CSV table of C-alpha atoms and ligand atoms in Angstrom, one decimal:
chain,number,residue,atom,x,y,z
A,1,MET,CA,0.0,0.1,0.2
A,2,SER,CA,1.3,3.4,-1.0
A,3,LYS,CA,2.1,5.8,1.8
A,4,ILE,CA,0.4,9.3,2.1
A,5,ARG,CA,2.6,12.0,1.2
A,6,ILE,CA,4.5,14.2,3.4
A,7,PRO,CA,4.8,17.1,2.2
A,8,ILE,CA,8.2,20.1,3.5
A,9,TYR,CA,5.3,22.7,4.2
A,10,GLN,CA,1.7,23.0,3.8
A,11,PRO,CA,0.0,26.2,4.8
A,12,ASP,CA,-3.1,25.7,6.9
A,13,LEU,CA,-5.7,28.5,5.2
A,14,SER,CA,-8.8,27.1,7.1
A,15,GLY,CA,-9.3,30.2,9.6
A,16,ASN,CA,-10.9,33.4,8.7
A,17,GLU,CA,-9.0,33.2,4.9
A,18,LYS,CA,-11.9,32.9,2.9
A,19,LYS,CA,-14.1,35.2,4.5
A,20,TYR,CA,-11.7,38.0,4.1
A,21,VAL,CA,-10.9,36.9,0.7
A,22,ASN,CA,-14.7,37.1,-0.3
A,23,GLU,CA,-15.0,40.4,1.4
A,24,CYS,CA,-12.5,41.7,-1.1
A,25,LEU,CA,-14.2,40.1,-3.9
A,26,ASP,CA,-17.6,41.2,-3.0
A,27,SER,CA,-16.6,44.6,-2.2
A,28,SER,CA,-14.4,44.5,-5.3
A,29,TRP,CA,-11.4,46.2,-3.4
A,30,ILE,CA,-8.8,43.5,-4.6
A,31,SER,CA,-5.8,45.6,-5.8
A,32,SER,CA,-3.5,47.4,-3.4
A,33,ARG,CA,-6.1,49.6,-1.8
A,34,GLY,CA,-8.7,48.6,0.7
A,35,ARG,CA,-9.0,48.3,4.6
A,36,PHE,CA,-7.3,44.9,4.8
A,37,VAL,CA,-3.7,46.3,3.9
A,38,ASN,CA,-3.9,48.5,6.5
A,39,GLU,CA,-5.0,46.6,9.3
A,40,PHE,CA,-2.5,43.8,8.2
A,41,GLU,CA,0.2,46.5,8.6
A,42,VAL,CA,-1.4,47.6,12.1
A,43,GLN,CA,-1.9,44.5,13.6
A,44,PHE,CA,1.5,43.3,12.5
A,45,ALA,CA,3.3,46.1,14.4
A,46,ARG,CA,1.7,45.1,17.1
A,47,MET,CA,2.6,41.9,17.3
A,48,ILE,CA,6.4,42.0,16.7
A,49,GLY,CA,6.5,45.4,18.7
A,50,VAL,CA,7.3,47.6,15.8
A,51,ASN,CA,6.0,51.2,15.2
A,52,HIS,CA,6.0,51.3,11.3
A,53,THR,CA,5.4,48.8,8.9
A,54,ALA,CA,4.5,48.9,5.1
A,55,THR,CA,3.5,45.7,3.0
A,56,VAL,CA,5.4,44.6,-0.2
A,57,SER,CA,4.6,42.2,-3.2
A,58,ASN,CA,7.5,39.9,-1.4
A,59,GLY,CA,10.5,39.2,0.8
A,60,THR,CA,12.9,40.2,-1.5
A,61,VAL,CA,11.6,43.2,-2.6
A,62,ALA,CA,11.4,44.0,1.0
A,63,LEU,CA,14.9,43.4,1.3
A,64,HIS,CA,15.5,45.9,-1.8
A,65,LEU,CA,13.4,48.5,-0.5
A,66,ALA,CA,15.1,48.2,2.9
A,67,LEU,CA,18.5,48.9,1.5
A,68,LEU,CA,17.4,51.6,-0.9
A,69,ALA,CA,15.9,53.5,2.1
A,70,LEU,CA,19.0,53.7,3.6
A,71,GLY,CA,20.6,55.0,0.8
A,72,ILE,CA,22.5,51.8,0.0
A,73,GLY,CA,24.2,51.6,-3.4
A,74,PRO,CA,26.8,51.6,-6.1
A,75,GLY,CA,30.7,51.8,-3.9
A,76,ASP,CA,28.9,50.5,-1.0
A,77,GLU,CA,29.7,46.8,0.6
A,78,VAL,CA,27.2,45.0,2.7
A,79,ILE,CA,28.1,42.1,5.1
A,80,VAL,CA,25.7,39.3,4.7
A,81,PRO,CA,25.8,35.4,5.9
A,82,THR,CA,27.0,32.9,3.0
A,83,LEU,CA,24.6,30.7,4.6
A,84,THR,CA,21.2,32.3,3.4
A,85,TYR,CA,18.8,32.0,0.8
A,86,VAL,CA,20.1,34.0,-2.2
A,87,ALA,CA,17.4,36.7,-2.2
A,88,SER,CA,19.3,38.3,0.7
A,89,ALA,CA,22.7,38.7,-1.5
A,90,ASN,CA,20.5,39.3,-4.5
A,91,ALA,CA,18.8,42.1,-3.2
A,92,ILE,CA,21.8,43.7,-2.1
A,93,SER,CA,23.3,43.2,-5.8
A,94,TYR,CA,20.1,45.0,-7.4
A,95,THR,CA,20.9,48.4,-5.9
A,96,GLY,CA,25.0,48.4,-7.0
A,97,ALA,CA,26.1,47.5,-3.6
A,98,THR,CA,28.3,44.5,-2.9
A,99,PRO,CA,27.5,41.7,-0.9
A,100,VAL,CA,30.6,40.6,1.6
A,101,PHE,CA,29.9,37.1,3.0
A,102,VAL,CA,31.0,35.7,5.9
A,103,ASP,CA,31.1,32.5,8.0
A,104,SER,CA,28.2,31.3,10.8
A,105,LEU,CA,28.6,29.8,14.2
A,106,ARG,CA,29.1,26.2,14.5
A,107,ASP,CA,26.1,26.1,17.4
A,108,THR,CA,23.5,28.2,15.9
A,109,TRP,CA,24.2,28.6,12.3
A,110,GLN,CA,23.6,32.1,12.5
A,111,ILE,CA,26.3,34.6,11.2
A,112,ASP,CA,29.6,34.9,12.9
A,113,PRO,CA,30.2,38.6,14.8
A,114,ASP,CA,33.8,37.8,14.9
A,115,ASP,CA,33.9,37.2,10.8
A,116,VAL,CA,31.7,40.4,10.5
A,117,ARG,CA,34.3,42.1,12.3
A,118,ARG,CA,37.4,40.9,10.6
A,119,HIS,CA,35.4,42.1,6.9
A,120,ILE,CA,34.8,45.6,7.5
A,121,THR,CA,36.4,47.8,5.4
A,122,ALA,CA,36.3,51.4,4.8
A,123,ARG,CA,33.2,50.9,2.0
A,124,THR,CA,31.2,49.1,4.6
A,125,LYS,CA,27.9,50.4,4.7
A,126,ALA,CA,25.9,47.9,6.6
A,127,ILE,CA,25.7,44.4,8.4
A,128,MET,CA,22.7,42.2,6.9
A,129,PRO,CA,22.2,39.7,9.6
A,130,VAL,CA,19.5,36.9,8.5
A,131,HIS,CA,17.7,34.7,11.3
A,132,LEU,CA,17.8,31.6,9.7
A,133,TYR,CA,15.5,28.9,9.7
A,134,GLY,CA,13.9,30.3,12.8
A,135,GLN,CA,16.5,30.8,15.1
A,136,ALA,CA,17.8,34.2,16.2
A,137,CYS,CA,21.3,36.0,15.7
A,138,ASP,CA,23.4,37.0,18.3
A,139,MET,CA,21.9,40.3,18.2
A,140,ASP,CA,23.9,42.0,21.5
A,141,SER,CA,27.5,41.5,19.5
A,142,LEU,CA,26.0,42.7,16.2
A,143,MET,CA,24.7,46.1,17.5
A,144,ARG,CA,28.0,46.3,20.0
A,145,ILE,CA,30.0,45.8,16.1
A,146,ALA,CA,27.4,48.2,14.2
A,147,ASP,CA,27.6,50.8,17.0
A,148,GLU,CA,31.4,51.2,17.3
A,149,HIS,CA,31.8,51.5,12.9
A,150,ARG,CA,28.4,53.4,12.6
A,151,LEU,CA,27.1,50.7,10.3
A,152,PHE,CA,23.6,50.2,10.2
A,153,LEU,CA,21.7,47.0,10.4
A,154,ILE,CA,19.4,45.7,8.3
A,155,GLU,CA,17.5,42.3,9.7
A,156,ASP,CA,16.3,40.0,7.6
A,157,CYS,CA,13.7,38.0,9.2
A,158,ALA,CA,11.9,36.1,6.2
A,159,GLU,CA,12.3,32.7,8.0
A,160,ALA,CA,11.9,34.0,11.4
A,161,PHE,CA,8.3,35.2,12.0
A,162,GLY,CA,8.2,34.4,16.1
A,163,THR,CA,11.4,34.5,16.8
A,164,LEU,CA,12.7,36.5,19.6
A,165,TYR,CA,16.1,37.1,21.0
A,166,LYS,CA,16.0,38.0,24.9
A,167,GLY,CA,12.1,38.5,25.0
A,168,ARG,CA,12.1,41.0,22.0
A,169,HIS,CA,10.6,39.9,18.3
A,170,VAL,CA,13.6,39.4,15.9
A,171,GLY,CA,12.9,42.6,13.5
A,172,THR,CA,13.2,45.6,16.7
A,173,PHE,CA,16.6,45.7,17.2
A,174,GLY,CA,18.2,47.2,13.4
A,175,ASP,CA,17.5,50.3,12.0
A,176,ILE,CA,15.6,48.6,9.3
A,177,SER,CA,14.0,44.9,9.1
A,178,THR,CA,12.0,42.7,6.7
A,179,PHE,CA,10.0,39.6,6.2
A,180,SER,CA,8.4,37.2,3.7
A,181,PHE,CA,4.9,35.4,3.3
A,182,PHE,CA,5.7,33.2,1.0
A,183,GLY,CA,3.2,30.0,0.8
A,184,ASN,CA,6.0,27.9,3.1
A,185,LYS,CA,6.1,30.7,5.9
A,186,THR,CA,4.9,30.8,9.3
A,187,ILE,CA,2.2,32.9,8.5
A,188,THR,CA,1.7,33.6,4.5
A,189,THR,CA,-0.3,36.1,2.2
A,190,GLY,CA,0.6,33.8,-0.9
A,191,GLU,CA,3.1,35.8,-2.1
A,192,GLY,CA,3.7,39.0,0.4
A,193,GLY,CA,6.6,40.7,2.2
A,194,MET,CA,6.7,43.2,4.9
A,195,VAL,CA,9.1,46.2,5.9
A,196,VAL,CA,9.3,47.5,9.3
A,197,SER,CA,11.5,50.2,11.7
A,198,ASN,CA,11.0,52.1,14.3
A,199,ASP,CA,12.6,55.2,12.3
A,200,LYS,CA,9.2,56.6,10.7
A,201,THR,CA,11.1,58.3,8.0
A,202,LEU,CA,12.5,54.5,6.5
A,203,ILE,CA,9.4,53.8,6.6
A,204,GLU,CA,7.8,56.7,4.7
A,205,ARG,CA,11.0,56.3,2.2
A,206,ALA,CA,9.8,52.7,1.6
A,207,ARG,CA,6.5,53.7,1.1
A,208,HIS,CA,7.5,56.6,-1.0
A,209,LEU,CA,9.4,53.8,-3.6
A,210,LYS,CA,7.1,50.8,-3.1
A,211,GLY,CA,4.7,53.2,-5.1
A,212,GLN,CA,6.1,54.0,-8.0
A,213,GLY,CA,8.0,57.2,-6.1
A,214,LEU,CA,4.5,59.4,-6.3
A,215,ALA,CA,4.7,62.3,-4.9
A,216,GLU,CA,2.6,63.0,-2.1
A,217,HIS,CA,0.7,66.4,-3.0
A,218,ARG,CA,0.5,66.1,-6.7
A,219,GLU,CA,-1.6,63.3,-8.8
A,220,TYR,CA,0.5,61.4,-11.2
A,221,TRP,CA,3.5,63.6,-10.4
A,222,HIS,CA,7.1,60.9,-9.5
A,223,ASP,CA,9.6,62.8,-7.9
A,224,VAL,CA,12.1,59.6,-7.7
A,225,VAL,CA,12.4,56.3,-10.1
A,226,GLY,CA,10.2,53.9,-7.8
A,227,TYR,CA,8.7,50.8,-8.1
A,228,ASN,CA,5.6,48.6,-8.3
A,229,TYR,CA,6.4,46.7,-5.1
A,230,ARG,CA,2.7,47.0,-3.4
A,231,MET,CA,0.6,44.0,-1.6
A,232,THR,CA,-2.9,43.5,-2.8
A,233,ASN,CA,-5.9,43.7,-0.6
A,234,ILE,CA,-6.4,39.7,-1.4
A,235,GLN,CA,-2.8,38.9,-0.1
A,236,ALA,CA,-3.4,41.5,2.9
A,237,ALA,CA,-6.9,39.7,3.6
A,238,ILE,CA,-5.3,36.3,3.7
A,239,GLY,CA,-2.0,37.7,6.1
A,240,LEU,CA,-4.9,39.3,8.5
A,241,ALA,CA,-6.5,36.1,8.9
A,242,GLN,CA,-3.2,34.0,9.3
A,243,LEU,CA,-2.1,36.8,11.9
A,244,GLU,CA,-5.2,35.6,13.7
A,245,ARG,CA,-3.6,32.0,14.5
A,246,ALA,CA,0.2,33.0,14.6
A,247,ASP,CA,0.5,32.1,18.4
A,248,GLU,CA,-1.3,28.9,17.8
A,249,PHE,CA,1.0,27.8,14.7
A,250,ILE,CA,4.0,29.0,16.4
A,251,GLY,CA,2.9,27.0,19.4
A,252,HIS,CA,2.6,23.9,17.4
A,253,LYS,CA,6.1,24.1,15.5
A,254,ARG,CA,7.8,24.5,19.2
A,255,MET,CA,5.9,21.3,19.7
A,256,LEU,CA,7.0,19.3,16.6
A,257,ALA,CA,10.6,20.1,17.7
A,258,GLN,CA,10.1,18.9,20.9
A,259,ARG,CA,8.9,15.8,19.4
A,260,TYR,CA,11.5,15.4,16.4
A,261,ARG,CA,14.1,15.9,19.5
A,262,ASP,CA,12.5,13.3,21.2
A,263,ALA,CA,12.3,10.6,18.3
A,264,LEU,CA,15.7,11.5,17.4
A,265,GLN,CA,18.0,11.1,20.1
A,266,LYS,CA,19.6,8.3,19.6
A,267,LEU,CA,20.4,8.7,16.3
A,268,PRO,CA,23.6,10.1,14.6
A,269,VAL,CA,21.8,13.5,13.5
A,270,GLU,CA,22.4,16.7,15.7
A,271,CYS,CA,19.1,18.8,15.6
A,272,HIS,CA,19.5,22.4,15.5
A,273,LYS,CA,19.4,24.0,18.7
A,274,GLU,CA,17.0,26.7,20.4
A,275,ALA,CA,20.1,29.2,21.4
A,276,GLU,CA,20.1,30.4,24.9
A,277,ASP,CA,18.1,33.5,25.6
A,278,THR,CA,16.1,33.2,22.9
A,279,ILE,CA,13.0,31.2,21.2
A,280,HIS,CA,13.2,29.3,18.1
A,281,SER,CA,10.2,29.4,15.9
A,282,TYR,CA,11.6,26.7,14.2
A,283,TRP,CA,10.6,27.7,10.4
A,284,MET,CA,11.9,24.5,9.2
A,285,PHE,CA,12.9,21.7,11.8
A,286,SER,CA,16.8,20.9,10.7
A,287,ILE,CA,19.2,17.9,11.1
A,288,LEU,CA,22.7,17.7,10.7
A,289,VAL,CA,24.2,13.8,9.7
A,290,GLU,CA,27.9,12.9,10.5
A,291,ASN,CA,29.6,13.1,7.3
A,292,PRO,CA,28.6,14.9,3.7
A,293,GLY,CA,28.2,11.3,2.4
A,294,GLN,CA,25.3,10.3,4.7
A,295,ARG,CA,23.2,13.3,3.4
A,296,ASP,CA,21.6,13.0,-0.1
A,297,PRO,CA,21.7,9.3,0.5
A,298,LEU,CA,19.4,9.8,3.3
A,299,ARG,CA,16.6,12.0,1.5
A,300,LYS,CA,16.8,9.9,-1.3
A,301,HIS,CA,15.6,7.1,1.0
A,302,LEU,CA,13.1,9.5,2.6
A,303,ALA,CA,12.0,10.5,-0.8
A,304,ASP,CA,11.1,7.1,-1.5
A,305,GLU,CA,8.8,6.8,1.8
A,306,GLU,CA,6.7,9.5,0.3
A,307,ILE,CA,8.7,12.0,2.6
A,308,GLU,CA,10.1,15.7,1.1
A,309,THR,CA,13.1,17.6,2.7
A,310,ARG,CA,15.7,20.1,1.5
A,311,PRO,CA,19.2,20.3,1.8
A,312,LEU,CA,20.3,23.2,3.9
A,313,PHE,CA,21.2,26.5,1.6
A,314,TYR,CA,24.2,26.0,-0.5
A,315,PRO,CA,26.5,29.0,0.5
A,316,MET,CA,26.2,32.1,-1.5
A,317,HIS,CA,30.4,32.2,-2.3
A,318,THR,CA,30.1,29.2,-4.0
A,319,MET,CA,27.4,30.4,-6.4
A,320,PRO,CA,28.5,31.1,-10.1
A,321,MET,CA,27.8,35.0,-9.9
A,322,TYR,CA,29.0,35.2,-6.1
A,323,SER,CA,32.3,33.3,-6.1
A,324,LYS,CA,34.5,36.1,-8.0
A,325,ASN,CA,35.8,36.2,-4.5
A,326,TYR,CA,36.1,33.0,-3.3
A,327,ARG,CA,37.3,32.5,0.3
A,328,LYS,CA,36.4,29.6,2.7
A,329,CYS,CA,33.8,30.1,4.8
A,330,PRO,CA,34.6,26.2,6.7
A,331,VAL,CA,31.7,26.7,9.1
A,332,ALA,CA,29.1,27.2,6.5
A,333,GLU,CA,30.1,24.7,3.9
A,334,ASP,CA,30.6,22.1,6.5
A,335,LEU,CA,26.9,22.8,8.0
A,336,ALA,CA,25.4,23.5,4.2
A,337,TRP,CA,26.8,20.1,3.2
A,338,ARG,CA,25.8,17.9,6.2
A,339,GLY,CA,22.2,19.8,6.4
A,340,ILE,CA,18.6,18.8,6.0
A,341,ASN,CA,15.4,20.8,6.6
A,342,LEU,CA,12.4,18.5,7.7
A,343,PRO,CA,8.5,19.2,7.5
A,344,SER,CA,7.4,21.6,10.2
A,345,TRP,CA,3.7,22.8,9.4
A,346,PRO,CA,0.5,23.7,10.9
A,347,GLY,CA,-1.1,20.5,10.4
A,348,LEU,CA,2.1,18.4,10.6
A,349,SER,CA,1.2,15.4,13.6
A,350,ASN,CA,2.8,13.6,16.1
A,351,GLN,CA,2.2,10.3,14.1
A,352,HIS,CA,4.2,12.4,10.9
A,353,VAL,CA,6.9,13.2,13.0
A,354,GLU,CA,6.8,9.6,14.5
A,355,ARG,CA,6.8,8.0,10.8
A,356,ILE,CA,9.7,10.8,9.7
A,357,ALA,CA,12.0,9.6,12.8
A,358,ASP,CA,11.0,6.1,12.3
A,359,SER,CA,12.0,6.1,8.2
A,360,ILE,CA,15.2,8.3,9.5
A,361,ALA,CA,15.8,5.1,12.1
A,362,ASN,CA,15.4,2.6,9.3
A,363,PHE,CA,17.9,4.4,7.3
A,364,PHE,CA,21.1,4.4,10.0
A,365,ASN,CA,20.0,0.6,10.4
A,366,LYS,CA,20.3,-0.4,7.0
A,367,HIS,CA,23.7,2.3,6.7
A,368,PRO,CA,25.3,1.6,10.4
B,1,PLP,C1,16.3,34.1,4.3
B,1,PLP,C2,15.6,35.0,3.2
B,1,PLP,N1,15.4,36.3,2.9
B,1,PLP,C3,14.5,36.6,1.6
B,1,PLP,C4,13.5,35.5,1.7
B,1,PLP,C5,12.9,36.0,0.2
B,1,PLP,O1,11.3,36.3,0.6
B,1,PLP,P1,10.1,36.1,-1.1
B,1,PLP,O2,10.5,34.9,-1.3
B,1,PLP,O3,9.2,36.6,-0.2
B,1,PLP,O4,10.8,36.9,-1.8
B,1,PLP,C6,13.6,34.3,1.7
B,1,PLP,C7,12.3,33.6,1.1
B,1,PLP,O5,12.6,32.7,1.4
B,1,PLP,C8,14.1,33.8,2.5
B,1,PLP,O6,14.5,32.8,3.3
């Protein structure tokens, strides 16, 4: 008998999503104006504890706008972890600035503050910590470095909705921060993103740029080359409904993580830990195998059992467009070649986790 497939991610849209989307359709407010855009921005700000928010069409353009709002452009360098999703690096490139890749910490898999220090030059304008897979970066160290060298901090929180550092939500430490609401994110709008800041001017700049650079007091008058990076009312309607259930989603992921840890504890895998002083939101639950040679056979074994997984991201400095100044980032490379993301989503049950853990155990029985 064939087994039911366990996807890597499946959003739960069973709350008020349909009701709110139908309201958009019934009222014909389907474009980027309408009550949900504003409500989603207000409720999101309240939820993470930040003063100003601007919805955008995805997490990549959120980063682009955050960089532009800070005036980052050609000739500037932005320090970013090499172990991240490609959008963090690409957004820096869109501005004409250069991404400077640094290594990760062995324990938390997050940007290594000592390696950040080693890569500061006269051209460095900003540091972009990425809270990877739902774990928080060492914000105290990064804020200290940013302060000492007068650098901007842009937090990429695409994978870290629900993540806390010393009791505060990530995204509230930097000058400006961004979130993604792609279909596999902890809360989703299908495609979507948010730029957040406690600095009103920065969010006003982001708003100006996301709406084609429209001048405030004259119709059809544009005073900068802007973009259409707006979120629709329909997306925001879904986002608001998702936000209503955010605590439930995050609580469930944290419960699943504990189940995974219990079920995997006797196996030769290392689970992504929750660092001291943080609340890990487990966007994905991730493990490391002991040697890189085991990784792909284990993934193949799980795929054959209808369990979808993902490899950890390839480090950016190994990709063709970013490998010109190749230097070794040994920790990030080691994590990347050994890491696997396992399913972690709202409807995933304890039975699913047990099936995944049993399947991993079977693999190691066959390949001791
Ligand atoms: C770390 C990181 N940054 C940025 C993004 C970009 O977000 P989006 O896919 O919404 O453009 C993602 C998306 O998955 C991400 O994981």
